[in-house]
Amino acid sequence: MAKFRKFIIIMLIIGAVFWGISIALRGVSVGTVSDRNNDVYTDESRILFIEADADEVRSINPEYQLRDVSTLLSATEKEELQTYIEKCEAKIGCDIFLIIGNSPYFTKTNDNDFDKQATWIENWVKENKPGWDQPDGNVVVYFDNWSAYSGDSHCYLYPFGKYADKLPAHERESIIDSVNEDVNDDPAGAYKRMARKVTLKMIGMGMIGAYWPIGISIAIALIIAIIFMIVQLCVNAGKVTVDKATYVKGGKAKVKLSHDTFISKHTTSRHIERSSGGGGGGGGGHGGSGGSH
Amino acid sequence: MVYKCKGCGGNVVYSPKVGRMVCESCGTEDNEEILKTEDAFKCPSCGSSIEVGEYDSSCKCEACGAPIILDPRIEYPYGPDLALPFMVDKYDAIEALRAYAKDKLFIPGNFINAHMEDKLEGIYVPFWLYDFDTDVHYNAIGVKIRTWTSGDTEYTETSKYAVARELEIDYSGYPADASIKMPDDMMDLVEPYDYGRMGKFDSRLLSGFSAERYNFDPNQLEPRVKARMAKDTDAWINSTISGYNHMEGVQKHVNDQRKATNFALLPVWDYKYHYKGKEYHFYLNGQSGKIVGKSPVSPSRVVGLTATLFATLAIFIQGLEQLLEML
């Protein structure tokens, strides 16, 4: 019992130290985050849909099929994502926008051609003046353009304001790559990861930046606690403290004969089937970074 | 019979602490005399009839508390050959139980209580100690398998050896408790005893403790001992064989020849603990202090401690997440 009590106290102290250090680091990293201060852009929605006009698109090319991006996220997913983004914003003092489009206008024509998306974002920010601290202030825009007709969708991450320097090109690319890993299968999860990673890059020191939801912490704690309980409940009546030598005179058996005589040897062989495979990657420039999925 | 103090007439009992007979009244050491009655089942001290179990050979007079030794049950054919005196006294036993309970998280809080002394009984448990000469003849095919890969081909080489072993094992003092009331598994677990401190039986050792004559004769317990010895014999055989993946066609002939059997009394403290209408026994080796017994579980402690651990771990893991998030 004393050992258990000691263990609990030590774990609580270490846990408290972890919390304390993280709170202190957060204070050092982002300072005190004040309330949002922007009376120009007051719309609370952070998930925006920019849908192209179907007739206009077909007038350019009758074969164009526009993807219905409004169904990418269910109502619940949208609500959860909005709430999550709001939490992230409050942590770092920065507006985070997720803009989902489907316009063929943004289709790139070469590997580094993200200019159309970048320009569109710049204009949108200039026009609407979002920002947490002030109009045209701290903003991060993630623009994901789902273009079904070409089979290639493009995305762009563009930070503005005081955190722009905290998201250099390689960091932006790593966030985009991380989102694109499974955005086609789980857009809600991928966009949530985007918001989380943006937040981590802003507030963290960038060395580890690990994250797991609180549910995982609870699940791990629960599993360990249950295993501990089961182990404690399965304690035996006592340990066996005798062995083969305990009741043998001199503690040793007399080996009168010990022979190992070789009889035979045979070797078999079988052919091993082998298989092979491969993979690839992407990039971007400008004030933001782009990628494809 | 009863051991009485020559000086004050008080009861004299064997003290594990000093390893001598000590008067309970005046504390004088080794100054005892025997008080006997014609009827062994009457207390020599107060004359009351003694109610004892079928196998009891030593007990306490319920009327006056005198430590009675029942002569007919320690004489031929029930006379023990050997006895190992208690080396752990009652207070050391209580301390050992306290330490034991500290390590058991789910044991009820009142396991350690003010009445432990009354629930603790020192018993000389009857054991048969067997001496056996065991001859082992072992023959088998030892199989060694070696696998390696060269290019796109995997090779497996199987080598076979004729393995022959002959062993002579001199088992000495292999114990089996000869008491019905003591559970065999617990008595096996409470071992080992250091026989180096064992001497010829002396009835004075029983004074102040409970004791039993044997409940079984050695032939009845021999199969149990042989079953235990068979496991040891296998372990000895296996200790001489190494380097094989497996053995085939094992032929094993074991001949256990009983050489001698001794009837010995070995010391055990029995702590009876009642919890939720059930009686739990904890047995403590009267020589080494080793404790065995199935602990009762307090449901409130299980819930409380598991919840505490869960909450602590959750705080710790989430704190770790917060820190790693920042780093």
Coordinates of C-alpha atoms in Angstrom, one line a residue:
Chain A
M1 CA 0.0 0.0 0.0
A2 CA 2.8 2.3 0.9
K3 CA 4.5 1.6 -2.5
F4 CA 1.2 2.3 -4.3
R5 CA 0.7 5.6 -2.4
K6 CA 4.3 6.6 -3.3
F7 CA 3.7 5.8 -6.9
I8 CA 0.5 7.8 -7.0
I9 CA 2.1 10.8 -5.4
I10 CA 5.1 10.7 -7.7
M11 CA 2.9 10.3 -10.8
L12 CA 0.7 13.2 -9.7
I13 CA 3.8 15.4 -9.1
I14 CA 5.3 14.5 -12.5
G15 CA 1.9 15.1 -14.2
A16 CA 1.6 18.5 -12.5
V17 CA 5.1 19.4 -13.6
F18 CA 4.2 18.5 -17.2
W19 CA 1.1 20.6 -17.0
G20 CA 3.0 23.5 -15.4
I21 CA 5.8 23.4 -17.9
S22 CA 3.4 23.3 -20.9
I23 CA 1.4 26.2 -19.5
A24 CA 4.6 28.2 -19.0
L25 CA 5.8 27.4 -22.5
R26 CA 2.5 28.4 -23.9
G27 CA 2.7 31.7 -22.1
V28 CA 6.2 32.2 -23.5
S29 CA 5.3 31.2 -27.0
V30 CA 2.0 33.1 -27.6
G31 CA 1.8 35.4 -24.6
T32 CA -1.6 36.1 -23.3
V33 CA -4.2 35.5 -25.9
S34 CA -6.8 38.3 -25.7
D35 CA -10.4 38.2 -27.0
R36 CA -11.0 38.5 -30.7
N37 CA -10.8 42.1 -31.7
N38 CA -12.2 42.6 -35.2
D39 CA -15.4 44.5 -35.9
V40 CA -15.0 44.4 -39.7
Y41 CA -15.0 40.6 -40.3
T42 CA -17.6 39.4 -37.8
D43 CA -18.9 36.2 -39.5
E44 CA -18.2 33.3 -37.1
S45 CA -18.3 30.6 -39.7
R46 CA -14.8 29.3 -40.4
I47 CA -15.8 26.7 -43.0
L48 CA -16.7 28.3 -46.3
F49 CA -17.7 26.8 -49.6
I50 CA -16.8 28.5 -52.9
E51 CA -18.9 26.7 -55.5
A52 CA -18.4 27.3 -59.3
D53 CA -21.4 28.0 -61.5
A54 CA -22.2 24.8 -63.4
D55 CA -23.5 26.5 -66.5
E56 CA -20.5 28.8 -66.8
V57 CA -18.1 25.8 -66.4
R58 CA -20.0 23.8 -69.1
S59 CA -19.9 26.7 -71.4
I60 CA -16.1 26.4 -71.3
N61 CA -16.1 22.6 -71.7
P62 CA -19.3 20.7 -71.9
E63 CA -17.6 17.6 -70.4
Y64 CA -16.8 19.3 -67.1
Q65 CA -18.5 17.6 -64.2
L66 CA -18.5 19.7 -61.0
R67 CA -18.0 17.9 -57.7
D68 CA -20.7 18.6 -55.2
V69 CA -18.4 19.8 -52.3
S70 CA -21.3 20.8 -50.1
T71 CA -21.7 17.1 -49.2
L72 CA -18.1 16.5 -48.3
L73 CA -18.8 17.2 -44.6
S74 CA -22.0 16.1 -42.9
A75 CA -23.9 18.6 -40.7
T76 CA -22.5 17.1 -37.6
E77 CA -18.9 17.0 -38.9
K78 CA -19.2 20.6 -39.9
E79 CA -20.4 21.6 -36.5
E80 CA -17.7 19.6 -34.7
L81 CA -15.0 21.0 -37.0
Q82 CA -16.3 24.6 -36.5
T83 CA -16.1 24.1 -32.7
Y84 CA -12.7 22.6 -32.9
I85 CA -11.4 25.4 -35.1
E86 CA -12.8 27.9 -32.7
K87 CA -10.9 26.2 -29.8
C88 CA -7.7 26.3 -31.8
E89 CA -8.2 29.9 -32.7
A90 CA -8.7 30.8 -29.0
K91 CA -5.4 29.0 -28.2
I92 CA -3.3 30.9 -30.6
G93 CA -5.2 34.2 -31.2
C94 CA -5.5 33.7 -35.0
D95 CA -8.4 33.2 -37.3
I96 CA -8.3 29.8 -39.1
F97 CA -10.4 29.5 -42.3
L98 CA -11.1 26.3 -44.2
I99 CA -12.3 27.2 -47.7
I100 CA -13.6 24.4 -49.8
G101 CA -14.0 25.0 -53.6
N102 CA -14.8 23.1 -56.8
S103 CA -13.8 25.5 -59.5
P104 CA -11.8 24.4 -62.5
Y105 CA -10.4 27.9 -62.6
F106 CA -7.9 27.0 -59.9
T107 CA -6.6 23.9 -61.8
K108 CA -2.8 24.3 -62.0
T109 CA -1.1 24.0 -65.4
N110 CA 2.3 23.0 -64.2
D111 CA 3.9 21.6 -61.0
N112 CA 4.4 24.9 -59.2
D113 CA 1.3 26.7 -60.5
F114 CA -0.5 27.5 -57.3
D115 CA -0.6 31.3 -58.1
K116 CA -4.3 31.3 -58.9
Q117 CA -5.2 30.0 -55.5
A118 CA -2.7 32.2 -53.8
T119 CA -3.9 35.3 -55.5
W120 CA -7.5 34.4 -54.8
I121 CA -6.7 34.0 -51.1
E122 CA -4.8 37.3 -51.0
N123 CA -7.7 39.1 -52.6
W124 CA -10.2 37.5 -50.3
V125 CA -8.3 38.5 -47.2
K126 CA -7.8 42.0 -48.5
E127 CA -11.5 42.3 -49.3
N128 CA -12.9 40.8 -46.2
K129 CA -10.3 41.8 -43.6
P130 CA -10.4 38.8 -41.3
G131 CA -8.0 38.6 -38.4
W132 CA -8.1 37.7 -34.7
D133 CA -6.2 40.7 -33.3
Q134 CA -7.4 43.3 -35.9
P135 CA -8.8 43.5 -39.4
D136 CA -6.2 42.1 -41.8
G137 CA -4.5 40.7 -38.7
N138 CA -3.6 37.1 -37.8
V139 CA -5.2 34.7 -40.2
V140 CA -4.5 31.3 -41.7
V141 CA -6.4 30.2 -44.7
Y142 CA -6.5 26.6 -46.0
F143 CA -8.1 26.5 -49.4
D144 CA -8.9 23.0 -50.7
N145 CA -10.2 23.0 -54.3
W146 CA -11.9 19.7 -55.2
S147 CA -11.8 19.4 -58.9
A148 CA -13.5 16.3 -60.1
Y149 CA -13.2 16.5 -63.8
S150 CA -9.4 16.5 -63.9
G151 CA -9.1 13.9 -61.2
D152 CA -6.6 16.2 -59.4
S153 CA -7.6 18.5 -56.5
H154 CA -5.3 21.3 -55.3
C155 CA -4.9 22.9 -51.9
Y156 CA -3.1 25.9 -50.5
L157 CA -2.1 27.0 -47.0
Y158 CA -1.6 30.8 -46.5
P159 CA -0.7 32.4 -43.2
F160 CA -1.0 36.1 -42.6
G161 CA -0.1 38.4 -39.7
K162 CA 2.4 37.9 -36.9
Y163 CA 2.3 34.1 -37.3
A164 CA 3.3 34.1 -41.0
D165 CA 6.9 33.6 -40.0
K166 CA 6.1 30.7 -37.8
L167 CA 4.9 28.7 -40.7
P168 CA 7.8 28.5 -43.2
A169 CA 7.4 26.7 -46.5
H170 CA 8.5 23.3 -45.2
E171 CA 6.1 23.4 -42.2
R172 CA 3.2 24.4 -44.5
E173 CA 4.1 21.5 -46.9
S174 CA 4.2 19.1 -44.0
I175 CA 0.7 20.2 -42.9
I176 CA -0.6 19.9 -46.5
D177 CA 1.0 16.4 -46.9
S178 CA -0.5 15.4 -43.6
V179 CA -4.0 16.5 -44.6
N180 CA -3.7 14.9 -48.1
E181 CA -2.9 11.6 -46.6
D182 CA -6.5 10.8 -46.1
V183 CA -8.6 13.8 -47.1
N184 CA -10.2 11.8 -49.8
D185 CA -11.4 9.1 -47.3
D186 CA -12.0 11.2 -44.2
P187 CA -12.2 14.9 -45.0
A188 CA -13.5 15.9 -41.6
G189 CA -10.6 14.1 -39.8
A190 CA -8.0 15.5 -42.2
Y191 CA -9.3 19.1 -41.8
K192 CA -9.3 18.8 -38.1
R193 CA -5.7 17.6 -38.3
M194 CA -5.0 20.7 -40.4
A195 CA -6.3 23.0 -37.7
R196 CA -4.5 21.1 -35.0
K197 CA -1.2 21.1 -36.8
V198 CA -1.5 24.8 -37.6
T199 CA -2.1 25.4 -33.9
L200 CA 0.8 23.2 -32.8
K201 CA 3.2 24.9 -35.2
M202 CA 2.1 28.3 -33.8
I203 CA 2.4 27.5 -30.1
G204 CA 4.9 24.7 -29.9
M205 CA 8.6 24.8 -30.1
G206 CA 8.5 22.5 -33.1
M207 CA 10.8 19.8 -31.8
I208 CA 8.2 17.1 -31.1
G209 CA 4.8 18.6 -31.5
A210 CA 3.0 15.3 -30.5
Y211 CA -0.7 15.3 -30.0
W212 CA -3.3 12.9 -29.1
P213 CA -7.0 13.5 -28.1
I214 CA -7.9 13.4 -24.5
G215 CA -10.0 10.3 -25.2
I216 CA -6.8 8.4 -26.0
S217 CA -5.3 9.5 -22.6
I218 CA -8.4 8.3 -20.8
A219 CA -8.4 5.0 -22.8
I220 CA -4.7 4.3 -22.0
A221 CA -5.2 5.2 -18.3
L222 CA -8.3 3.0 -18.2
I223 CA -6.6 0.0 -19.8
I224 CA -3.6 0.3 -17.5
A225 CA -5.8 0.6 -14.4
I226 CA -7.9 -2.4 -15.5
I227 CA -4.8 -4.5 -16.2
F228 CA -3.4 -3.5 -12.8
M229 CA -6.6 -4.5 -11.1
I230 CA -6.7 -7.9 -12.8
V231 CA -3.1 -8.5 -12.0
Q232 CA -3.7 -7.6 -8.4
L233 CA -6.8 -9.9 -8.2
C234 CA -4.9 -12.8 -9.7
V235 CA -2.2 -12.8 -7.1
N236 CA -1.4 -16.3 -6.0
A237 CA -1.6 -17.7 -2.6
G238 CA 2.2 -17.7 -2.4
K239 CA 5.4 -18.2 -4.4
V240 CA 6.9 -21.6 -4.8
T241 CA 10.3 -21.3 -3.0
V242 CA 11.5 -24.9 -3.5
D243 CA 13.2 -26.2 -6.6
K244 CA 14.5 -29.5 -8.0
A245 CA 17.6 -29.3 -5.7
T246 CA 15.9 -28.5 -2.4
Y247 CA 15.4 -32.1 -1.3
V248 CA 18.4 -33.6 -3.0
K249 CA 21.4 -34.5 -0.9
G250 CA 24.3 -32.1 -1.8
G251 CA 21.9 -30.2 -4.1
K252 CA 23.1 -32.2 -7.2
A253 CA 22.0 -35.2 -9.1
K254 CA 24.7 -37.7 -10.1
V255 CA 24.9 -38.0 -13.9
K256 CA 26.1 -41.5 -14.5
L257 CA 25.7 -41.4 -18.3
S258 CA 25.4 -38.6 -20.8
H259 CA 25.8 -39.5 -24.4
D260 CA 24.7 -37.6 -27.5
T261 CA 25.4 -39.7 -30.6
F262 CA 24.9 -38.3 -34.1
I263 CA 22.5 -40.3 -36.2
S264 CA 21.6 -38.5 -39.4
K265 CA 21.3 -35.1 -41.1
H266 CA 19.2 -34.0 -44.1
T267 CA 18.6 -30.7 -45.8
T268 CA 15.5 -29.5 -47.6
S269 CA 15.1 -26.3 -49.6
R270 CA 12.3 -24.2 -50.9
H271 CA 12.1 -21.2 -53.3
I272 CA 11.1 -17.9 -51.7
E273 CA 8.6 -15.8 -53.7
R274 CA 9.5 -12.1 -53.6
S275 CA 7.4 -9.0 -54.5
S276 CA 8.4 -5.3 -55.1
G277 CA 6.7 -1.8 -55.0
G278 CA 7.3 2.1 -55.0
G279 CA 6.0 5.7 -54.2
G280 CA 6.3 9.6 -54.8
G281 CA 5.7 13.3 -53.3
G282 CA 4.8 17.1 -54.1
G283 CA 5.7 20.9 -53.2
G284 CA 4.8 24.7 -53.4
G285 CA 6.0 28.4 -53.0
H286 CA 4.8 32.0 -52.6
G287 CA 3.5 33.4 -49.3
G288 CA 1.7 30.1 -48.9
S289 CA 2.2 26.5 -49.9
G290 CA 0.2 24.2 -52.2
G291 CA -0.4 20.6 -52.8
S292 CA -2.6 18.1 -54.6
H293 CA -4.8 15.1 -53.7
Chain B
M1 CA 1.0 -33.7 31.0
V2 CA 1.8 -30.1 31.8
Y3 CA 5.2 -28.4 32.4
K4 CA 5.1 -26.4 35.6
C5 CA 7.6 -24.0 37.1
K6 CA 9.5 -25.5 40.0
G7 CA 9.8 -22.0 41.5
C8 CA 6.3 -20.5 41.3
G9 CA 4.1 -23.3 39.9
G10 CA 3.2 -21.3 36.8
N11 CA 2.8 -22.8 33.3
V12 CA 6.1 -23.2 31.5
V13 CA 6.1 -23.0 27.7
Y14 CA 8.7 -23.1 24.9
S15 CA 9.8 -19.7 23.9
P16 CA 11.0 -19.4 20.2
K17 CA 12.6 -16.1 21.1
V18 CA 15.1 -17.5 23.6
G19 CA 14.9 -21.1 22.4
R20 CA 14.2 -22.4 26.0
M21 CA 11.4 -23.2 28.4
V22 CA 10.2 -20.1 30.1
C23 CA 7.7 -19.7 33.0
E24 CA 4.8 -17.6 31.9
S25 CA 4.4 -16.3 35.5
C26 CA 7.9 -15.5 36.8
G27 CA 9.9 -15.7 33.6
T28 CA 12.4 -18.2 34.9
E29 CA 14.1 -20.2 32.2
D30 CA 14.6 -24.0 32.1
N31 CA 13.3 -24.6 35.6
E32 CA 10.4 -26.9 34.8
E33 CA 8.9 -30.1 36.1
I34 CA 6.3 -32.4 34.6
L35 CA 2.8 -32.6 36.2
K36 CA 0.9 -35.7 35.1
T37 CA -2.5 -37.3 35.8
E38 CA -3.4 -40.9 35.3
D39 CA -6.1 -39.9 32.8
A40 CA -4.2 -38.2 30.0
F41 CA -7.5 -36.5 28.9
K42 CA -7.9 -34.7 32.2
C43 CA -6.0 -31.4 32.9
P44 CA -3.2 -32.1 35.4
S45 CA -3.5 -28.5 36.5
C46 CA -7.2 -28.1 37.2
G47 CA -8.6 -31.6 36.7
S48 CA -11.1 -30.6 34.0
S49 CA -11.9 -33.0 31.1
I50 CA -10.1 -32.0 27.9
E51 CA -12.1 -31.8 24.7
V52 CA -9.7 -32.5 21.8
G53 CA -9.9 -33.5 18.2
E54 CA -9.2 -37.0 17.0
Y55 CA -5.6 -36.2 16.0
D56 CA -4.6 -33.4 18.5
S57 CA -1.6 -34.2 20.6
S58 CA -1.2 -30.8 22.3
C59 CA -3.7 -28.1 23.2
K60 CA -4.7 -25.6 25.9
C61 CA -7.0 -26.5 28.8
E62 CA -10.2 -24.5 28.1
A63 CA -10.9 -24.2 31.8
C64 CA -7.5 -23.0 33.2
G65 CA -5.4 -22.3 30.1
A66 CA -2.7 -24.8 30.9
P67 CA -0.6 -26.0 28.0
I68 CA -1.5 -29.7 27.9
I69 CA 0.5 -32.4 26.1
L70 CA -1.4 -35.6 25.5
D71 CA 1.1 -38.4 26.3
P72 CA -0.6 -41.2 24.4
R73 CA -0.5 -39.2 21.2
I74 CA 3.2 -38.5 21.3
E75 CA 4.2 -42.1 22.3
Y76 CA 4.5 -45.2 20.2
P77 CA 3.2 -45.6 17.5
Y78 CA 2.6 -41.9 17.2
G79 CA 5.8 -40.6 18.6
P80 CA 7.5 -38.2 16.3
D81 CA 11.1 -39.0 15.3
L82 CA 12.1 -35.4 14.7
A83 CA 10.9 -31.9 15.5
L84 CA 11.9 -28.5 14.3
P85 CA 11.3 -25.9 17.0
F86 CA 9.4 -22.6 16.4
M87 CA 11.9 -19.8 15.7
V88 CA 9.3 -17.1 14.9
D89 CA 7.4 -16.1 18.0
K90 CA 3.8 -14.8 18.0
Y91 CA 4.8 -11.1 17.9
D92 CA 7.2 -11.7 15.1
A93 CA 4.5 -13.5 13.3
I94 CA 2.1 -10.6 13.8
E95 CA 4.7 -8.2 12.4
A96 CA 5.3 -10.5 9.4
L97 CA 1.5 -10.4 8.8
R98 CA 1.5 -6.6 9.0
A99 CA 4.2 -6.4 6.4
Y100 CA 2.4 -8.9 4.3
A101 CA -0.8 -6.9 4.4
K102 CA 1.0 -3.7 3.4
D103 CA 1.9 -5.3 0.1
K104 CA -1.6 -6.5 -0.6
L105 CA -3.5 -3.6 -2.1
F106 CA -7.0 -5.1 -2.1
I107 CA -6.8 -6.8 1.3
P108 CA -9.6 -5.5 3.7
G109 CA -8.5 -2.7 6.0
N110 CA -9.3 -4.7 9.2
F111 CA -7.0 -7.6 8.2
I112 CA -4.6 -6.1 10.7
N113 CA -6.5 -5.6 13.9
A114 CA -6.2 -5.6 17.6
H115 CA -7.4 -9.1 18.0
M116 CA -4.7 -10.8 15.8
E117 CA -3.0 -12.4 18.8
D118 CA -6.2 -14.4 19.6
K119 CA -6.6 -15.5 16.0
L120 CA -3.0 -16.7 15.6
E121 CA -2.3 -20.3 16.6
G122 CA 1.1 -22.0 16.6
I123 CA 0.8 -25.5 15.3
Y124 CA 3.3 -28.3 15.0
V125 CA 2.1 -29.9 11.8
P126 CA 2.8 -33.6 11.3
F127 CA 4.9 -34.3 8.3
W128 CA 6.4 -37.5 6.8
L129 CA 9.9 -36.9 5.5
Y130 CA 10.8 -39.4 2.8
D131 CA 14.3 -40.5 1.6
F132 CA 14.3 -42.0 -1.9
D133 CA 17.0 -43.3 -4.2
T134 CA 15.8 -42.5 -7.7
D135 CA 17.4 -44.1 -10.8
V136 CA 16.6 -42.6 -14.2
H137 CA 17.2 -44.1 -17.6
Y138 CA 16.4 -41.7 -20.4
N139 CA 16.6 -42.3 -24.1
A140 CA 15.3 -40.1 -26.9
I141 CA 16.1 -38.7 -30.4
G142 CA 17.2 -35.1 -30.1
V143 CA 16.3 -33.0 -33.1
K144 CA 18.3 -29.9 -34.1
I145 CA 16.9 -27.7 -36.9
R146 CA 18.9 -25.0 -38.6
T147 CA 17.5 -22.7 -41.2
W148 CA 19.3 -20.2 -43.5
T149 CA 18.6 -18.4 -46.8
S150 CA 20.8 -18.1 -49.8
G151 CA 19.5 -16.0 -52.7
D152 CA 15.9 -16.9 -53.3
T153 CA 16.2 -20.3 -51.6
E154 CA 15.5 -21.1 -47.9
Y155 CA 17.4 -24.2 -46.6
T156 CA 16.4 -26.3 -43.6
E157 CA 18.9 -28.7 -42.1
T158 CA 17.5 -31.3 -39.7
S159 CA 20.1 -33.2 -37.6
K160 CA 19.2 -36.1 -35.3
Y161 CA 21.1 -37.4 -32.3
A162 CA 20.6 -40.4 -30.0
V163 CA 20.4 -38.9 -26.5
A164 CA 21.1 -41.2 -23.6
R165 CA 21.1 -40.2 -19.9
E166 CA 21.4 -42.1 -16.7
L167 CA 21.0 -40.2 -13.4
E168 CA 21.0 -41.1 -9.8
I169 CA 19.1 -38.7 -7.5
D170 CA 19.4 -39.0 -3.7
Y171 CA 16.2 -37.4 -2.4
S172 CA 16.4 -36.7 1.3
G173 CA 13.7 -35.4 3.6
Y174 CA 11.0 -34.9 0.9
P175 CA 8.1 -33.7 3.0
A176 CA 4.4 -34.4 2.9
D177 CA 2.0 -33.1 5.5
A178 CA 0.1 -35.8 7.3
S179 CA -2.7 -33.6 8.6
I180 CA -6.2 -33.6 7.3
K181 CA -7.0 -30.1 8.5
M182 CA -4.0 -28.4 6.9
P183 CA -4.5 -27.9 3.1
D184 CA -1.8 -29.8 1.1
D185 CA -1.3 -27.0 -1.4
M186 CA -0.7 -24.5 1.4
M187 CA 1.7 -26.8 3.2
D188 CA 3.6 -27.4 0.0
L189 CA 3.8 -23.6 -0.5
V190 CA 5.0 -22.8 3.0
E191 CA 8.2 -24.9 2.4
P192 CA 11.1 -25.1 2.6
Y193 CA 12.3 -25.7 6.1
D194 CA 16.0 -25.8 7.0
Y195 CA 16.4 -29.2 8.5
G196 CA 19.7 -28.3 9.9
R197 CA 17.9 -26.9 13.0
M198 CA 15.9 -30.1 13.4
G199 CA 16.6 -32.4 16.3
K200 CA 15.2 -35.5 18.0
F201 CA 11.7 -35.0 19.2
D202 CA 11.4 -33.3 22.6
S203 CA 8.0 -33.0 24.2
R204 CA 8.9 -29.7 25.8
L205 CA 8.8 -28.1 22.4
L206 CA 5.1 -28.7 22.3
S207 CA 4.3 -26.8 25.4
G208 CA 2.4 -23.7 24.5
F209 CA 1.6 -24.8 21.0
S210 CA -1.0 -27.0 19.3
A211 CA 0.2 -30.2 17.7
E212 CA -1.2 -33.2 15.9
R213 CA -0.2 -36.8 15.6
Y214 CA -0.1 -38.0 12.0
N215 CA -3.5 -38.4 10.3
F216 CA -2.1 -40.6 7.5
D217 CA 0.5 -43.3 7.5
P218 CA 3.5 -42.9 5.1
N219 CA 2.2 -45.4 2.6
Q220 CA -0.9 -43.4 2.1
L221 CA 1.1 -40.2 1.3
E222 CA 3.7 -41.8 -0.8
P223 CA 1.9 -41.3 -4.2
R224 CA 1.7 -37.5 -3.4
V225 CA 5.4 -37.3 -2.7
K226 CA 6.2 -39.4 -5.8
A227 CA 4.1 -37.0 -8.0
R228 CA 6.1 -34.0 -6.7
M229 CA 9.4 -35.9 -7.1
A230 CA 8.5 -36.8 -10.7
K231 CA 8.4 -33.1 -11.6
D232 CA 11.8 -32.6 -9.9
T233 CA 13.2 -35.6 -11.7
D234 CA 12.0 -34.3 -15.1
A235 CA 13.6 -31.0 -14.2
W236 CA 16.9 -32.8 -13.5
I237 CA 16.7 -34.7 -16.8
N238 CA 16.0 -31.5 -18.7
S239 CA 18.9 -29.7 -17.0
T240 CA 21.3 -32.2 -18.6
I241 CA 19.8 -31.7 -22.2
S242 CA 20.4 -28.6 -24.2
G243 CA 20.7 -27.5 -27.8
Y244 CA 17.8 -29.4 -29.3
N245 CA 14.7 -28.0 -30.8
H246 CA 12.6 -30.9 -29.6
M247 CA 12.9 -34.5 -28.6
E248 CA 11.3 -37.5 -30.3
G249 CA 10.6 -41.1 -29.1
V250 CA 11.2 -40.4 -25.5
Q251 CA 11.7 -43.5 -23.3
K252 CA 12.0 -42.7 -19.7
H253 CA 12.3 -45.2 -16.9
V254 CA 12.3 -43.9 -13.3
N255 CA 12.7 -46.2 -10.4
D256 CA 12.0 -44.5 -7.0
Q257 CA 13.3 -46.7 -4.1
R258 CA 12.1 -45.6 -0.7
K259 CA 15.0 -45.8 1.8
A260 CA 13.6 -44.3 4.9
T261 CA 10.6 -42.3 6.3
N262 CA 10.7 -40.1 9.4
F263 CA 7.8 -38.6 11.2
A264 CA 8.6 -35.0 12.0
L265 CA 6.7 -32.0 13.5
L266 CA 7.3 -28.8 11.6
P267 CA 6.2 -25.4 13.0
V268 CA 3.4 -23.4 11.3
W269 CA 1.5 -20.3 12.5
D270 CA -2.1 -20.3 11.4
Y271 CA -3.8 -16.9 11.2
K272 CA -7.6 -17.2 11.0
Y273 CA -9.3 -14.1 9.5
H274 CA -13.0 -13.7 9.0
Y275 CA -14.3 -11.5 6.2
K276 CA -17.9 -11.3 5.0
G277 CA -18.9 -14.6 6.6
K278 CA -16.0 -16.6 5.3
E279 CA -12.9 -17.8 7.1
Y280 CA -9.5 -17.3 5.5
H281 CA -6.4 -19.0 6.7
F282 CA -2.9 -17.6 6.4
Y283 CA 0.0 -20.0 7.1
L284 CA 3.3 -18.7 8.3
N285 CA 6.4 -20.9 8.2
G286 CA 7.4 -21.0 11.9
Q287 CA 11.1 -21.1 11.0
S288 CA 11.5 -18.7 8.1
G289 CA 8.4 -16.5 8.5
K290 CA 7.2 -17.1 4.9
I291 CA 3.5 -16.4 4.6
V292 CA 1.1 -18.2 2.2
G293 CA -2.7 -17.8 1.9
K294 CA -5.4 -16.7 -0.5
S295 CA -6.1 -13.0 0.4
P296 CA -9.7 -11.9 0.6
V297 CA -10.6 -9.0 -1.6
S298 CA -12.3 -5.8 -0.4
P299 CA -14.6 -4.6 -3.3
S300 CA -14.5 -1.0 -2.0
R301 CA -10.7 -1.1 -2.1
V302 CA -10.7 -2.5 -5.6
V303 CA -13.0 0.2 -6.9
G304 CA -11.3 3.0 -4.9
L305 CA -7.7 2.1 -5.7
T306 CA -8.4 1.4 -9.4
A307 CA -10.3 4.7 -9.8
T308 CA -7.4 6.5 -8.1
L309 CA -4.9 4.9 -10.4
F310 CA -7.0 5.6 -13.4
A311 CA -7.4 9.3 -12.5
T312 CA -3.7 9.7 -11.7
L313 CA -2.7 8.0 -15.0
A314 CA -5.1 10.1 -16.9
I315 CA -3.7 13.3 -15.4
F316 CA -0.2 12.1 -16.0
I317 CA -0.7 11.0 -19.6
Q318 CA -2.7 14.2 -20.5
G319 CA 0.0 16.3 -18.8
L320 CA 2.6 14.5 -21.0
E321 CA 0.5 15.2 -24.1
Q322 CA 0.3 18.9 -23.1
L323 CA 4.1 19.0 -22.7
L324 CA 4.9 17.1 -25.9
E325 CA 2.5 19.3 -27.8
M326 CA 4.4 22.3 -26.7
L327 CA 7.8 20.9 -27.5

